[in-house]
Tab-separated table of C-alpha atoms in Angstrom:
chain	number	residue	atom	x	y	z
K	1	MET	CA	115.933	87.606	95.599
K	2	GLU	CA	113.061	89.275	97.452
K	3	PRO	CA	112.170	92.763	95.228
K	4	GLU	CA	113.884	95.841	95.784
K	5	THR	CA	111.782	99.070	97.219
K	6	PRO	CA	112.921	102.741	97.340
K	7	THR	CA	113.381	102.489	101.164
K	8	ALA	CA	115.076	98.984	101.022
K	9	TRP	CA	118.604	100.331	101.594
K	10	PRO	CA	120.029	103.414	102.988
K	11	VAL	CA	120.991	106.409	100.733
K	12	ARG	CA	124.644	105.999	100.056
K	13	ARG	CA	126.987	109.348	99.748
K	14	ARG	CA	126.932	109.510	95.812
K	15	MET	CA	129.549	109.397	93.576
K	16	PRO	CA	130.412	112.662	91.375
K	17	ASP	CA	129.245	112.931	87.867
K	18	LEU	CA	132.288	111.872	85.548
K	19	ALA	CA	131.030	114.072	82.760
K	20	ALA	CA	131.043	117.363	85.503
K	21	LEU	CA	134.747	116.372	86.179
K	22	ASP	CA	137.589	118.417	85.071
K	23	GLY	CA	139.784	116.903	82.738
K	24	PRO	CA	142.808	116.274	84.805
K	25	THR	CA	140.177	114.566	87.403
K	26	ARG	CA	138.702	112.339	84.329
K	27	ALA	CA	142.415	111.320	83.317
K	28	ALA	CA	142.965	110.570	87.084
K	29	VAL	CA	140.005	108.132	86.995
K	30	ALA	CA	140.918	106.533	83.690
K	31	ALA	CA	144.425	106.065	84.983
K	32	ALA	CA	143.116	104.246	88.176
K	33	VAL	CA	140.578	101.578	86.063
K	34	ALA	CA	143.601	101.198	83.606
K	35	ARG	CA	146.320	100.116	86.580
K	36	LEU	CA	143.659	98.302	88.485
K	37	SER	CA	142.406	96.176	85.241
K	38	THR	CA	146.446	95.071	86.038
K	39	LEU	CA	146.116	93.851	89.285
K	40	HIS	CA	143.915	91.001	89.346
K	41	GLU	CA	146.337	88.307	90.407
K	42	VAL	CA	148.125	91.068	93.176
K	43	PHE	CA	144.682	91.307	94.554
K	44	ALA	CA	143.566	87.553	94.171
K	45	ASP	CA	147.027	86.742	95.808
K	46	ARG	CA	146.372	89.233	98.822
K	47	PHE	CA	142.724	88.186	99.683
K	48	LEU	CA	143.829	84.592	99.444
K	49	VAL	CA	146.551	84.802	102.642
K	50	SER	CA	144.275	87.295	104.267
K	51	VAL	CA	141.120	84.686	104.257
K	52	ARG	CA	143.480	81.421	104.962
K	53	SER	CA	144.994	83.716	107.818
K	54	HIS	CA	141.579	85.052	109.600
K	55	VAL	CA	138.651	83.195	108.124
K	56	PRO	CA	138.755	79.363	108.851
K	57	GLY	CA	135.398	78.526	107.281
K	58	TYR	CA	137.071	78.728	103.618
K	59	ALA	CA	138.709	76.130	104.150
K	60	VAL	CA	136.321	74.106	101.975
K	61	LEU	CA	137.369	76.003	99.394
K	62	SER	CA	140.341	75.817	96.822
K	63	ASP	CA	142.672	78.255	96.511
K	64	GLU	CA	141.824	78.215	92.922
K	65	ASP	CA	138.375	78.948	93.821
K	66	ILE	CA	139.325	81.701	96.146
K	67	ARG	CA	141.320	83.583	94.076
K	68	ALA	CA	138.783	83.142	91.179
K	69	SER	CA	136.249	85.058	93.283
K	70	ALA	CA	138.667	87.671	94.267
K	71	ARG	CA	138.998	88.161	90.635
K	72	ARG	CA	135.415	88.806	89.983
K	73	PHE	CA	135.162	91.417	92.875
K	74	MET	CA	138.323	93.178	91.148
K	75	ASP	CA	135.776	93.119	88.138
K	76	ILE	CA	133.069	94.645	89.861
K	77	LEU	CA	135.536	97.814	91.703
K	78	VAL	CA	136.685	98.626	88.211
K	79	SER	CA	133.314	98.471	86.571
K	80	GLU	CA	131.683	100.849	89.522
K	81	LEU	CA	134.914	102.854	89.207
K	82	THR	CA	135.009	103.316	85.356
K	83	SER	CA	131.857	105.256	85.183
K	84	LEU	CA	131.970	106.407	89.270
K	85	ARG	CA	128.423	104.497	89.790
K	86	VAL	CA	127.450	103.249	93.133
K	87	PRO	CA	126.196	99.282	93.312
K	88	ASP	CA	122.879	99.062	91.991
K	89	ALA	CA	119.791	96.187	92.748
K	90	ALA	CA	121.815	94.199	89.742
K	91	LEU	CA	125.113	93.525	91.929
K	92	ARG	CA	122.515	92.627	95.005
K	93	GLU	CA	121.118	89.632	92.957
K	94	MET	CA	124.776	88.697	91.736
K	95	LEU	CA	125.555	88.557	95.544
K	96	GLY	CA	122.461	86.737	96.281
K	97	ARG	CA	123.053	83.973	93.447
K	98	TYR	CA	126.676	84.071	94.899
K	99	ALA	CA	125.689	83.482	98.707
K	100	VAL	CA	123.653	80.513	97.579
K	101	GLU	CA	126.460	79.040	95.656
K	102	ARG	CA	128.630	79.382	98.425
K	103	ALA	CA	126.337	77.887	100.911
K	104	ALA	CA	125.798	74.596	98.736
K	105	ARG	CA	129.999	74.446	98.668
K	106	GLY	CA	129.598	74.388	102.882
K	107	VAL	CA	130.787	77.866	103.332
K	108	PRO	CA	128.160	79.424	106.005
K	109	LEU	CA	127.158	82.847	105.293
K	110	ASP	CA	127.904	84.416	108.160
K	111	VAL	CA	131.628	83.472	107.098
K	112	LEU	CA	131.335	84.878	103.896
K	113	ALA	CA	130.046	87.986	105.443
K	114	ILE	CA	133.716	88.162	106.995
K	115	GLY	CA	135.001	87.414	103.857
K	116	TYR	CA	133.390	90.008	101.844
K	117	GLN	CA	134.338	92.804	104.604
K	118	LEU	CA	137.946	91.294	104.463
K	119	GLY	CA	138.086	91.681	100.189
K	120	SER	CA	136.762	95.087	100.641
K	121	ARG	CA	139.255	96.056	102.779
K	122	GLU	CA	142.148	94.564	100.877
K	123	MET	CA	140.450	96.065	97.653
K	124	LEU	CA	140.191	99.362	99.270
K	125	VAL	CA	144.244	99.346	100.211
K	126	LEU	CA	144.859	98.412	96.824
K	127	LEU	CA	142.946	101.268	95.631
K	128	ASP	CA	144.829	103.755	98.089
K	129	GLU	CA	148.265	102.527	96.392
K	130	VAL	CA	146.611	103.094	92.980
K	131	ALA	CA	145.357	106.586	93.503
K	132	ALA	CA	148.802	107.783	95.050
K	133	GLU	CA	150.267	106.843	91.688
K	134	VAL	CA	147.673	108.272	89.365
K	135	ASP	CA	147.331	111.223	91.903
K	136	LEU	CA	143.115	110.253	92.330
K	137	PRO	CA	141.755	113.340	94.175
K	138	ALA	CA	141.045	113.148	98.042
K	139	ASP	CA	137.700	113.999	98.212
K	140	LEU	CA	136.826	111.298	95.014
K	141	LEU	CA	138.863	108.281	96.636
K	142	LEU	CA	137.037	109.270	100.130
K	143	ALA	CA	133.565	109.056	97.996
K	144	VAL	CA	134.437	105.181	96.729
K	145	HIS	CA	135.522	104.242	100.160
K	146	ASP	CA	132.282	105.439	101.846
K	147	SER	CA	130.441	103.386	98.780
K	148	THR	CA	132.586	100.315	99.391
K	149	TRP	CA	131.898	100.074	102.744
K	150	GLU	CA	128.108	101.187	102.565
K	151	PHE	CA	127.506	98.545	100.120
K	152	SER	CA	129.378	96.022	102.274
K	153	ASN	CA	127.396	96.453	104.739
K	154	GLU	CA	124.653	95.817	102.568
K	155	ALA	CA	126.077	92.698	101.258
K	156	SER	CA	126.139	91.256	104.864
K	157	ALA	CA	122.293	92.130	104.849
K	158	VAL	CA	121.833	90.132	101.709
K	159	PHE	CA	123.838	87.180	103.035
K	160	ALA	CA	121.635	87.503	106.136
K	161	ARG	CA	118.695	87.355	103.852
K	162	VAL	CA	119.408	84.410	101.712
K	163	GLN	CA	120.723	82.353	105.226
K	164	HIS	CA	117.251	83.047	106.478
K	165	ASP	CA	115.583	81.791	103.140
K	166	LEU	CA	117.403	78.922	103.079
K	167	ALA	CA	117.069	77.725	106.696
K	168	VAL	CA	113.045	78.043	105.702
K	169	GLU	CA	113.675	75.952	102.581
K	170	ARG	CA	115.639	73.412	104.720
K	171	ALA	CA	112.797	73.613	107.381
K	172	HIS	CA	110.190	72.831	104.414
K	173	PHE	CA	112.252	70.196	103.460
K	174	ASP	CA	112.752	68.146	106.326
K	175	ALA	CA	109.152	68.746	107.292
K	176	GLU	CA	108.301	67.124	104.308
K	177	ARG	CA	110.532	64.088	104.538
K	178	ARG	CA	109.666	63.665	108.048
K	179	SER	CA	106.216	63.502	107.297
K	180	ALA	CA	106.553	61.261	104.191
K	181	PHE	CA	108.292	58.887	106.631
K	182	ALA	CA	105.541	58.791	109.414
K	183	ALA	CA	102.727	58.228	106.574
K	184	GLY	CA	104.603	55.285	104.987
K	185	VAL	CA	105.159	53.903	108.702
K	186	LEU	CA	101.677	54.385	109.643
K	187	GLY	CA	99.998	53.793	106.605
K	188	GLY	CA	102.014	50.497	106.247
K	189	SER	CA	103.609	51.497	102.712
K	190	LEU	CA	106.990	51.412	103.847
K	191	PRO	CA	108.354	48.134	103.993
K	192	ALA	CA	109.906	46.800	107.298
K	193	GLU	CA	113.613	47.001	105.367
K	194	ARG	CA	113.459	50.726	104.733
K	195	ILE	CA	111.972	51.787	107.636
K	196	ASN	CA	114.795	49.831	109.648
K	197	ARG	CA	117.381	51.427	107.624
K	198	ASP	CA	116.068	55.121	107.518
K	199	ALA	CA	114.513	54.953	111.247
K	200	HIS	CA	118.115	56.448	112.870
K	201	LEU	CA	117.635	59.602	110.336
K	202	TYR	CA	114.737	60.360	112.611
K	203	GLY	CA	116.458	59.677	115.947
K	204	LEU	CA	114.196	56.618	116.117
K	205	ALA	CA	115.209	52.806	117.216
K	206	PRO	CA	113.783	50.763	114.672
K	207	GLN	CA	112.866	47.560	117.610
K	208	ALA	CA	112.002	49.976	120.393
K	209	PRO	CA	108.569	50.387	121.003
K	210	HIS	CA	106.642	53.475	119.738
K	211	LEU	CA	103.190	54.586	120.018
K	212	ALA	CA	100.682	55.798	117.185
K	213	LEU	CA	98.470	58.588	118.014
K	214	ALA	CA	95.316	59.650	115.853
K	215	ALA	CA	93.785	62.904	115.788
K	216	ARG	CA	91.333	65.012	113.475
K	217	ALA	CA	91.696	68.876	112.691
K	218	VAL	CA	89.282	70.770	110.761
K	219	SER	CA	91.259	73.660	109.835
K	220	ALA	CA	95.149	74.148	109.339
K	221	ASP	CA	94.972	76.165	112.662
K	222	GLU	CA	93.185	73.344	114.807
K	223	ALA	CA	96.126	70.889	113.148
K	224	ASP	CA	98.632	73.052	114.413
K	225	ALA	CA	97.169	73.204	118.065
K	226	VAL	CA	96.965	69.192	118.117
K	227	ARG	CA	100.727	69.242	116.729
K	228	ARG	CA	101.890	71.561	119.982
K	229	ALA	CA	99.595	70.266	122.481
K	230	VAL	CA	100.891	66.536	121.500
K	231	ALA	CA	104.627	67.809	121.619
K	232	ALA	CA	104.304	69.197	124.811
K	233	ALA	CA	102.629	66.101	126.287
K	234	VAL	CA	105.088	63.842	124.903
K	235	ARG	CA	108.083	66.369	125.409
K	236	VAL	CA	109.367	66.525	121.884
K	237	PRO	CA	110.325	69.718	119.898
K	238	ALA	CA	107.323	70.460	118.099
K	239	ASP	CA	109.613	70.631	114.864
K	240	ARG	CA	110.755	67.034	115.620
K	241	LEU	CA	107.383	65.584	115.740
K	242	LEU	CA	106.610	62.836	113.231
K	243	LEU	CA	103.313	63.246	112.182
K	244	ALA	CA	101.273	62.710	108.727
K	245	GLN	CA	97.834	63.344	107.177
K	246	ILE	CA	96.596	59.906	106.921
K	247	GLY	CA	92.785	59.912	105.224
K	248	PRO	CA	90.796	62.142	107.133
K	249	ASP	CA	93.519	61.814	110.694
K	250	LEU	CA	96.387	63.090	111.904
K	251	GLY	CA	99.080	60.529	112.446
K	252	PHE	CA	101.723	61.061	115.066
K	253	ILE	CA	105.113	58.497	116.043
K	254	VAL	CA	105.560	59.397	119.740
K	255	PRO	CA	108.117	57.239	122.142
K	256	ARG	CA	105.934	57.401	124.867
K	257	ALA	CA	101.812	58.050	125.260
K	258	PRO	CA	100.938	61.524	126.718
K	259	GLU	CA	100.107	61.549	130.186
K	260	SER	CA	97.049	63.847	129.280
K	261	LEU	CA	95.963	66.294	126.714
K	262	ALA	CA	92.966	68.732	127.691
K	263	GLY	CA	91.019	69.931	125.138
K	264	HIS	CA	91.726	67.824	122.544
K	265	LEU	CA	90.725	64.044	121.228
K	266	VAL	CA	93.507	62.021	120.921
K	267	ALA	CA	93.368	58.236	120.413
K	268	VAL	CA	96.237	56.081	121.362
K	269	GLY	CA	97.823	53.113	119.944
K	270	PRO	CA	99.605	50.005	121.625
K	271	PRO	CA	103.389	50.039	121.699
K	272	LEU	CA	104.841	48.125	118.514
K	273	PRO	CA	108.170	47.760	117.004
K	274	LEU	CA	108.262	50.692	113.994
K	275	ASP	CA	107.627	48.000	111.497
K	276	ARG	CA	104.596	46.930	112.829
K	277	LEU	CA	103.058	50.416	113.765
K	278	ALA	CA	100.491	50.930	111.344
K	279	ALA	CA	98.576	48.451	112.947
K	280	GLY	CA	98.988	50.338	116.036
K	281	PHE	CA	97.550	53.191	113.933
K	282	GLU	CA	94.805	51.517	112.691
K	283	GLU	CA	93.463	50.548	116.069
K	284	ALA	CA	94.065	54.469	116.946
K	285	ALA	CA	92.019	55.177	114.469
K	286	LEU	CA	89.259	53.049	114.972
K	287	ALA	CA	89.348	54.190	118.809
K	288	LEU	CA	89.364	58.034	117.447
K	289	GLU	CA	86.372	57.347	115.110
K	290	THR	CA	84.659	55.593	117.983
K	291	ALA	CA	85.526	58.390	120.381
K	292	LEU	CA	84.102	60.972	117.884
K	293	ARG	CA	80.438	59.073	117.644
K	294	PHE	CA	80.263	59.645	121.547
K	295	ALA	CA	81.730	62.948	121.483
K	296	MET	CA	84.674	61.932	123.871
K	297	SER	CA	87.296	64.230	124.534
K	298	GLY	CA	91.321	63.707	126.217
K	299	LEU	CA	93.086	60.571	125.539
K	300	VAL	CA	91.340	57.711	124.019
K	301	ARG	CA	92.573	53.991	124.069
K	302	LEU	CA	90.367	51.026	122.068
K	303	ALA	CA	90.728	48.677	125.347
K	304	ASP	CA	89.247	51.308	127.012
K	305	LEU	CA	86.026	51.785	125.137
K	306	GLY	CA	84.212	48.773	125.949
K	307	PRO	CA	82.021	47.798	123.006
K	308	ARG	CA	81.625	51.087	121.810
K	309	PRO	CA	83.615	50.414	118.556
K	310	LEU	CA	80.719	47.983	117.551
K	311	VAL	CA	78.397	50.946	116.596
K	312	LEU	CA	80.887	51.314	113.864
K	313	SER	CA	80.615	48.108	111.743
K	314	GLY	CA	78.195	45.774	110.598
K	315	ALA	CA	76.344	48.113	108.219
K	316	ARG	CA	74.110	45.781	106.709
K	317	THR	CA	73.489	43.840	109.993
K	318	ALA	CA	72.298	47.648	111.503
K	319	GLU	CA	70.247	48.313	108.316
K	320	GLY	CA	68.321	45.238	108.847
K	321	LEU	CA	67.590	45.642	112.156
K	322	ALA	CA	67.190	49.259	112.507
K	323	VAL	CA	64.512	48.272	109.650
K	324	ARG	CA	62.592	45.445	112.158
K	325	HIS	CA	63.090	47.805	115.632
K	326	LEU	CA	63.306	51.498	114.720
K	327	THR	CA	60.587	51.765	111.580
K	328	PRO	CA	58.200	51.664	114.447
K	329	LEU	CA	59.440	54.189	116.442
K	330	ASP	CA	60.389	56.792	113.439
K	331	ALA	CA	56.560	56.053	112.420
K	332	ALA	CA	55.593	57.371	116.173
K	333	GLY	CA	55.310	61.150	115.280
K	334	ARG	CA	56.958	64.242	116.888
K	335	SER	CA	57.470	62.305	120.082
K	336	ASN	CA	59.805	59.932	118.616
K	337	ALA	CA	62.888	61.972	119.093
K	338	ASP	CA	62.241	62.675	122.896
K	339	ILE	CA	61.722	58.462	123.181
K	340	GLU	CA	64.554	57.617	121.529
K	341	GLU	CA	66.877	60.002	123.332
K	342	THR	CA	65.368	59.059	126.537
K	343	ALA	CA	66.091	55.602	125.774
K	344	ARG	CA	69.639	56.420	125.081
K	345	THR	CA	70.240	58.509	128.004
K	346	TYR	CA	68.567	55.452	130.394
K	347	LEU	CA	71.081	53.143	128.831
K	348	ALA	CA	73.954	55.661	129.322
K	349	CYS	CA	72.758	55.665	132.912
K	350	ASP	CA	73.163	51.888	133.426
K	351	GLN	CA	69.696	51.896	133.676
K	352	ASN	CA	69.188	54.538	136.516
K	353	VAL	CA	66.034	56.203	135.943
K	354	ARG	CA	66.767	59.464	138.368
K	355	GLU	CA	70.278	60.015	136.884
K	356	ALA	CA	68.429	59.764	133.656
K	357	ALA	CA	65.507	62.064	134.592
K	358	ARG	CA	68.640	64.739	135.950
K	359	LEU	CA	70.507	64.622	132.563
K	360	LEU	CA	67.330	65.172	130.690
K	361	ALA	CA	65.805	67.422	133.172
K	362	VAL	CA	62.437	65.690	133.354
K	363	HIS	CA	60.264	63.898	136.336
K	364	PRO	CA	61.265	60.200	136.475
K	365	ASN	CA	57.934	58.963	135.584
K	366	THR	CA	58.551	60.895	132.132
K	367	VAL	CA	61.558	58.778	131.880
K	368	ARG	CA	59.645	55.214	133.060
K	369	TYR	CA	56.824	56.376	130.377
K	370	ARG	CA	59.178	57.080	127.628
K	371	VAL	CA	61.286	53.728	127.954
K	372	ASN	CA	58.133	51.834	128.265
K	373	ARG	CA	56.827	53.350	124.788
K	374	PHE	CA	60.395	52.405	123.496
K	375	GLN	CA	60.243	48.876	124.457
K	376	GLN	CA	56.510	48.623	123.113
K	377	LEU	CA	57.287	50.329	119.984
K	378	THR	CA	60.697	48.696	119.161
K	379	GLU	CA	59.554	45.064	120.435
K	380	LEU	CA	62.739	45.287	122.333
K	381	ASP	CA	62.696	44.149	126.101
K	382	LEU	CA	65.579	45.870	127.783
K	383	GLY	CA	65.000	43.488	130.455
K	384	ARG	CA	66.387	40.829	128.199
K	385	THR	CA	70.310	41.056	127.917
K	386	GLU	CA	70.220	40.487	123.913
K	387	ASP	CA	67.804	42.883	123.565
K	388	LEU	CA	69.446	45.339	125.763
K	389	VAL	CA	72.570	44.863	123.566
K	390	THR	CA	70.973	45.537	120.563
K	391	ALA	CA	68.969	48.574	121.694
K	392	TRP	CA	72.396	50.400	122.926
K	393	TRP	CA	74.024	49.144	119.362
K	394	LEU	CA	71.408	50.713	117.107
K	395	LEU	CA	70.456	53.875	119.270
K	396	ASN	CA	74.354	54.998	119.420
K	397	ARG	CA	74.830	53.699	115.647
K	398	ARG	CA	72.477	56.186	114.637
K	399	ARG	CA	73.459	58.778	116.686
K	400	GLY	CA	76.168	59.339	114.646
């Protein structure tokens, strides 16, 4: 339960000070307490009849369980009446624990609130009967009534708060369970038998084709934005989306590919059954890494990236070729960066000099000069297919 504050609850009509009462009134209070102490079973019977008649939600509880609860609440009334005290924080904490226990037994907490109100009504009816027997003063009886009903309303607030806390806990547990399943499927750590057995828990058909998506986020807020964007794009509620952190990437399991996804980079794997989706995520992760290297955005698929993924492979080969071809370029002084960027842009524009000049904001002759200088320094002839592929690969690999 949350800590109490002085303003957490409304000011209740105060009970009179027991020590300040006159002798006959104190005697009447003592007589009422004594009489009520003998009526636990009477109250338990009445409460049982009332909730069985008016609160179907108590059907999950046995008669004896309900009667035991009634006895506990009678004890509370007797305790408060003994010293004419209003219910305190300790009682609210007890109600919080009681609500958690009842929720675990399957009693909805809104139903519990109704049961508590019925119990309060039956308790005060019994108190009225006892008050008439012992001649309890009317103003004192009214104070007890007010205190009981006001606390009954506070009890409903306690139950509502516990219900909210339990709902949040269930949501967190469900999210953790869904994340663990997604991580097991996409990371390849769950055996096929387990995937096929548990898929229905998440509304999935094991052998139906699903897609793995990969994305990357640098903060929790960005990750949440990507999650919501993917959920909207695949028409799945955001809290039901299956996703997990797999290494540096966010992995998603979705029933269909997004049609568009503006503002985010998301890679899409091929459609596969769940027990083979780890391979689909590997492909999506490679597409994502490639797209990041080339500063792409939106939806990407490996099949649409052409030879670009090659820039991520062959580290030892790349180092050897870089020493051979790019070391002379690096030694060219301050102009080497301009030469390198011009050659890269020239290749990205399919060797269109004017388009490269436009993108670089230079004269076409400058592009021609720098490209020729690149070929001289690297000894890569861009007119030869093999040299052209090598140049494109080395330049784009180093760009990352």
